[in-house]
């Protein structure tokens, strides 16, 4: 029997892949931050009254029993941030959704995490992504930082596939 070695993955070695119409992967495929990758499951709580006797003297009847069962699963929205470029692909994607073409604009993508040797160690897939918010960072004549472009995506499903 061999012992498996486990490595903690760093959050800085990743690649987010999503294909957008009119995109040039050399400049559109790099995001500095990717936030909101989460999947939650609701807990449904219900109560029932049992005929069990209870109380100090055991004279009371009808004990309440509470139980929780799994409910609906939900995927959170994704937030993607990157240094703004001259490319219009991200804005055009948002604009196409805004103009009513959202059903044709839904995209699937992957978030891949790598170990220190640049070998893929984990892969997460998101399905049915479409932009719901576009934002750029504030501008100031006294600021020398990069302009940041941010997009929030609604997604249908998020799962780990590797």
PDB file of C-alpha atoms in Angstrom:
ATOM      1  CA  UNK A   1       0.000   0.000   0.000  1.00  0.00           C
ATOM      2  CA  UNK A   2       1.398   3.388  -0.947  1.00  0.00           C
ATOM      3  CA  UNK A   3       0.768   6.625   0.854  1.00  0.00           C
ATOM      4  CA  UNK A   4      -0.686   9.361  -1.288  1.00  0.00           C
ATOM      5  CA  UNK A   5       1.110  12.653  -0.963  1.00  0.00           C
ATOM      6  CA  UNK A   6      -1.087  15.695  -0.702  1.00  0.00           C
ATOM      7  CA  UNK A   7      -0.075  19.169  -1.727  1.00  0.00           C
ATOM      8  CA  UNK A   8      -1.868  22.318  -0.710  1.00  0.00           C
ATOM      9  CA  UNK A   9      -2.604  24.302  -3.838  1.00  0.00           C
ATOM     10  CA  UNK A  10      -1.923  28.022  -3.976  1.00  0.00           C
ATOM     11  CA  UNK A  11      -4.583  30.412  -5.196  1.00  0.00           C
ATOM     12  CA  UNK A  12      -2.119  32.193  -7.486  1.00  0.00           C
ATOM     13  CA  UNK A  13      -1.552  29.339  -9.956  1.00  0.00           C
ATOM     14  CA  UNK A  14      -4.727  29.133 -11.995  1.00  0.00           C
ATOM     15  CA  UNK A  15      -6.203  29.646 -15.436  1.00  0.00           C
ATOM     16  CA  UNK A  16      -9.789  30.645 -16.168  1.00  0.00           C
ATOM     17  CA  UNK A  17     -11.030  29.593 -19.584  1.00  0.00           C
ATOM     18  CA  UNK A  18     -14.160  31.077 -21.131  1.00  0.00           C
ATOM     19  CA  UNK A  19     -14.818  31.647 -24.840  1.00  0.00           C
ATOM     20  CA  UNK A  20     -16.512  34.909 -25.824  1.00  0.00           C
ATOM     21  CA  UNK A  21     -17.408  35.869 -29.408  1.00  0.00           C
ATOM     22  CA  UNK A  22     -14.852  38.278 -30.867  1.00  0.00           C
ATOM     23  CA  UNK A  23     -12.312  37.460 -28.157  1.00  0.00           C
ATOM     24  CA  UNK A  24      -8.564  37.438 -28.716  1.00  0.00           C
ATOM     25  CA  UNK A  25      -7.322  34.856 -26.192  1.00  0.00           C
ATOM     26  CA  UNK A  26      -3.927  36.556 -25.974  1.00  0.00           C
ATOM     27  CA  UNK A  27      -5.464  39.529 -24.181  1.00  0.00           C
ATOM     28  CA  UNK A  28      -8.948  38.449 -23.088  1.00  0.00           C
ATOM     29  CA  UNK A  29      -8.113  35.201 -21.318  1.00  0.00           C
ATOM     30  CA  UNK A  30      -6.185  36.517 -18.330  1.00  0.00           C
ATOM     31  CA  UNK A  31      -7.970  37.513 -15.171  1.00  0.00           C
ATOM     32  CA  UNK A  32      -6.157  38.836 -12.105  1.00  0.00           C
ATOM     33  CA  UNK A  33      -8.918  37.776  -9.721  1.00  0.00           C
ATOM     34  CA  UNK A  34     -11.764  35.286  -9.906  1.00  0.00           C
ATOM     35  CA  UNK A  35     -14.215  35.384  -7.000  1.00  0.00           C
ATOM     36  CA  UNK A  36     -17.458  33.717  -5.986  1.00  0.00           C
ATOM     37  CA  UNK A  37     -16.862  30.097  -6.922  1.00  0.00           C
ATOM     38  CA  UNK A  38     -19.320  28.484  -4.541  1.00  0.00           C
ATOM     39  CA  UNK A  39     -22.013  25.850  -4.450  1.00  0.00           C
ATOM     40  CA  UNK A  40     -24.461  25.705  -1.550  1.00  0.00           C
ATOM     41  CA  UNK A  41     -27.277  23.402  -0.611  1.00  0.00           C
ATOM     42  CA  UNK A  42     -30.297  24.569   1.331  1.00  0.00           C
ATOM     43  CA  UNK A  43     -31.406  22.742   4.434  1.00  0.00           C
ATOM     44  CA  UNK A  44     -35.146  22.228   4.764  1.00  0.00           C
ATOM     45  CA  UNK A  45     -36.300  21.895   8.341  1.00  0.00           C
ATOM     46  CA  UNK A  46     -39.596  20.257   9.185  1.00  0.00           C
ATOM     47  CA  UNK A  47     -41.300  19.392  12.433  1.00  0.00           C
ATOM     48  CA  UNK A  48     -43.512  16.517  13.367  1.00  0.00           C
ATOM     49  CA  UNK A  49     -45.306  15.676  16.584  1.00  0.00           C
ATOM     50  CA  UNK A  50     -44.725  12.162  17.874  1.00  0.00           C
ATOM     51  CA  UNK A  51     -47.009  10.296  20.310  1.00  0.00           C
ATOM     52  CA  UNK A  52     -44.041   9.969  22.694  1.00  0.00           C
ATOM     53  CA  UNK A  53     -44.656  10.787  26.370  1.00  0.00           C
ATOM     54  CA  UNK A  54     -42.364  13.376  27.919  1.00  0.00           C
ATOM     55  CA  UNK A  55     -42.093  15.779  30.809  1.00  0.00           C
ATOM     56  CA  UNK A  56     -41.179  15.442  34.495  1.00  0.00           C
ATOM     57  CA  UNK A  57     -43.888  12.952  35.299  1.00  0.00           C
ATOM     58  CA  UNK A  58     -44.257  11.544  31.782  1.00  0.00           C
ATOM     59  CA  UNK A  59     -47.835  12.841  31.607  1.00  0.00           C
ATOM     60  CA  UNK A  60     -47.335  15.039  28.580  1.00  0.00           C
ATOM     61  CA  UNK A  61     -47.912  13.491  25.167  1.00  0.00           C
ATOM     62  CA  UNK A  62     -46.829  14.797  21.775  1.00  0.00           C
ATOM     63  CA  UNK A  63     -43.125  15.444  21.604  1.00  0.00           C
ATOM     64  CA  UNK A  64     -41.928  17.722  18.754  1.00  0.00           C
ATOM     65  CA  UNK A  65     -39.153  16.261  16.609  1.00  0.00           C
ATOM     66  CA  UNK A  66     -37.239  18.508  14.214  1.00  0.00           C
ATOM     67  CA  UNK A  67     -35.462  17.085  11.202  1.00  0.00           C
ATOM     68  CA  UNK A  68     -33.395  18.663   8.430  1.00  0.00           C
ATOM     69  CA  UNK A  69     -33.235  17.296   4.899  1.00  0.00           C
ATOM     70  CA  UNK A  70     -31.329  18.476   1.807  1.00  0.00           C
ATOM     71  CA  UNK A  71     -33.066  21.069  -0.339  1.00  0.00           C
ATOM     72  CA  UNK A  72     -32.170  22.835  -3.574  1.00  0.00           C
ATOM     73  CA  UNK A  73     -28.559  23.433  -4.594  1.00  0.00           C
ATOM     74  CA  UNK A  74     -27.465  26.890  -5.685  1.00  0.00           C
ATOM     75  CA  UNK A  75     -24.398  28.283  -7.470  1.00  0.00           C
ATOM     76  CA  UNK A  76     -23.229  31.791  -6.611  1.00  0.00           C
ATOM     77  CA  UNK A  77     -22.361  34.498  -9.131  1.00  0.00           C
ATOM     78  CA  UNK A  78     -18.774  34.769 -10.354  1.00  0.00           C
ATOM     79  CA  UNK A  79     -16.797  38.006 -10.326  1.00  0.00           C
ATOM     80  CA  UNK A  80     -13.903  38.299 -12.772  1.00  0.00           C
ATOM     81  CA  UNK A  81     -11.347  41.129 -12.530  1.00  0.00           C
ATOM     82  CA  UNK A  82      -8.538  41.994 -14.889  1.00  0.00           C
ATOM     83  CA  UNK A  83      -6.415  44.876 -16.062  1.00  0.00           C
ATOM     84  CA  UNK A  84      -8.408  46.759 -18.675  1.00  0.00           C
ATOM     85  CA  UNK A  85      -7.187  46.379 -22.260  1.00  0.00           C
ATOM     86  CA  UNK A  86      -8.213  47.966 -25.563  1.00  0.00           C
ATOM     87  CA  UNK A  87     -10.266  44.867 -26.420  1.00  0.00           C
ATOM     88  CA  UNK A  88     -14.031  45.368 -26.625  1.00  0.00           C
ATOM     89  CA  UNK A  89     -14.888  41.628 -26.341  1.00  0.00           C
ATOM     90  CA  UNK A  90     -15.981  41.710 -22.682  1.00  0.00           C
ATOM     91  CA  UNK A  91     -18.044  44.877 -23.165  1.00  0.00           C
ATOM     92  CA  UNK A  92     -19.601  43.521 -26.375  1.00  0.00           C
ATOM     93  CA  UNK A  93     -20.628  40.355 -24.518  1.00  0.00           C
ATOM     94  CA  UNK A  94     -22.318  42.407 -21.796  1.00  0.00           C
ATOM     95  CA  UNK A  95     -23.944  44.649 -24.398  1.00  0.00           C
ATOM     96  CA  UNK A  96     -25.344  41.674 -26.360  1.00  0.00           C
ATOM     97  CA  UNK A  97     -27.036  40.407 -23.198  1.00  0.00           C
ATOM     98  CA  UNK A  98     -28.332  43.895 -22.409  1.00  0.00           C
ATOM     99  CA  UNK A  99     -29.895  44.101 -25.881  1.00  0.00           C
ATOM    100  CA  UNK A 100     -31.937  40.947 -25.269  1.00  0.00           C
ATOM    101  CA  UNK A 101     -29.734  38.245 -26.746  1.00  0.00           C
ATOM    102  CA  UNK A 102     -28.888  36.636 -23.411  1.00  0.00           C
ATOM    103  CA  UNK A 103     -29.988  33.095 -24.345  1.00  0.00           C
ATOM    104  CA  UNK A 104     -27.457  32.991 -27.224  1.00  0.00           C
ATOM    105  CA  UNK A 105     -24.715  34.511 -25.048  1.00  0.00           C
ATOM    106  CA  UNK A 106     -24.561  31.826 -22.347  1.00  0.00           C
ATOM    107  CA  UNK A 107     -21.064  30.348 -22.051  1.00  0.00           C
ATOM    108  CA  UNK A 108     -19.396  27.468 -20.250  1.00  0.00           C
ATOM    109  CA  UNK A 109     -15.934  27.648 -18.769  1.00  0.00           C
ATOM    110  CA  UNK A 110     -13.329  26.019 -16.546  1.00  0.00           C
ATOM    111  CA  UNK A 111     -11.187  27.167 -13.658  1.00  0.00           C
ATOM    112  CA  UNK A 112      -8.013  25.074 -13.493  1.00  0.00           C
ATOM    113  CA  UNK A 113      -5.667  25.061 -10.478  1.00  0.00           C
ATOM    114  CA  UNK A 114      -2.039  24.011 -10.829  1.00  0.00           C
ATOM    115  CA  UNK A 115       0.609  22.831  -8.387  1.00  0.00           C
ATOM    116  CA  UNK A 116       4.066  24.386  -8.100  1.00  0.00           C
ATOM    117  CA  UNK A 117       5.312  22.256 -11.020  1.00  0.00           C
ATOM    118  CA  UNK A 118       2.594  23.670 -13.323  1.00  0.00           C
ATOM    119  CA  UNK A 119       0.725  20.347 -13.397  1.00  0.00           C
ATOM    120  CA  UNK A 120      -3.074  20.472 -13.352  1.00  0.00           C
ATOM    121  CA  UNK A 121      -4.374  19.352  -9.963  1.00  0.00           C
ATOM    122  CA  UNK A 122      -8.004  20.493  -9.833  1.00  0.00           C
ATOM    123  CA  UNK A 123     -10.595  21.589 -12.366  1.00  0.00           C
ATOM    124  CA  UNK A 124     -13.915  23.290 -11.771  1.00  0.00           C
ATOM    125  CA  UNK A 125     -16.548  23.753 -14.481  1.00  0.00           C
ATOM    126  CA  UNK A 126     -19.226  26.414 -14.659  1.00  0.00           C
ATOM    127  CA  UNK A 127     -22.169  26.208 -17.056  1.00  0.00           C
ATOM    128  CA  UNK A 128     -24.546  28.746 -18.537  1.00  0.00           C
ATOM    129  CA  UNK A 129     -22.574  31.897 -17.628  1.00  0.00           C
ATOM    130  CA  UNK A 130     -23.801  35.298 -18.812  1.00  0.00           C
ATOM    131  CA  UNK A 131     -22.832  38.796 -17.652  1.00  0.00           C
ATOM    132  CA  UNK A 132     -25.132  40.667 -15.285  1.00  0.00           C
ATOM    133  CA  UNK A 133     -22.797  43.504 -14.279  1.00  0.00           C
ATOM    134  CA  UNK A 134     -19.899  45.416 -15.835  1.00  0.00           C
ATOM    135  CA  UNK A 135     -17.752  47.836 -13.871  1.00  0.00           C
ATOM    136  CA  UNK A 136     -14.473  49.719 -14.195  1.00  0.00           C
ATOM    137  CA  UNK A 137     -12.425  51.082 -11.301  1.00  0.00           C
ATOM    138  CA  UNK A 138     -12.579  54.748 -10.372  1.00  0.00           C
ATOM    139  CA  UNK A 139     -10.274  57.117 -12.231  1.00  0.00           C
ATOM    140  CA  UNK A 140      -8.156  59.906 -10.786  1.00  0.00           C
ATOM    141  CA  UNK A 141      -5.474  62.165 -12.274  1.00  0.00           C
ATOM    142  CA  UNK A 142      -3.275  61.504  -9.215  1.00  0.00           C
ATOM    143  CA  UNK A 143      -3.564  57.720  -9.449  1.00  0.00           C
ATOM    144  CA  UNK A 144      -0.896  55.609 -11.200  1.00  0.00           C
ATOM    145  CA  UNK A 145      -2.506  52.173 -10.793  1.00  0.00           C
ATOM    146  CA  UNK A 146      -3.836  49.991 -13.614  1.00  0.00           C
ATOM    147  CA  UNK A 147      -7.431  50.472 -14.683  1.00  0.00           C
ATOM    148  CA  UNK A 148      -9.424  47.413 -13.555  1.00  0.00           C
ATOM    149  CA  UNK A 149     -12.294  45.917 -15.530  1.00  0.00           C
ATOM    150  CA  UNK A 150     -14.779  43.813 -13.546  1.00  0.00           C
ATOM    151  CA  UNK A 151     -17.597  41.602 -14.746  1.00  0.00           C
ATOM    152  CA  UNK A 152     -20.131  39.658 -12.681  1.00  0.00           C
ATOM    153  CA  UNK A 153     -21.533  36.496 -14.226  1.00  0.00           C
ATOM    154  CA  UNK A 154     -24.695  34.613 -13.346  1.00  0.00           C
ATOM    155  CA  UNK A 155     -24.163  30.880 -13.721  1.00  0.00           C
ATOM    156  CA  UNK A 156     -26.458  27.872 -13.783  1.00  0.00           C
ATOM    157  CA  UNK A 157     -24.144  25.310 -12.284  1.00  0.00           C
ATOM    158  CA  UNK A 158     -20.694  25.007 -10.727  1.00  0.00           C
ATOM    159  CA  UNK A 159     -19.003  21.666 -10.051  1.00  0.00           C
ATOM    160  CA  UNK A 160     -15.619  20.105  -9.482  1.00  0.00           C
ATOM    161  CA  UNK A 161     -14.739  17.674 -12.265  1.00  0.00           C
ATOM    162  CA  UNK A 162     -11.192  16.789 -11.225  1.00  0.00           C
TER     163      UNK A 162
END
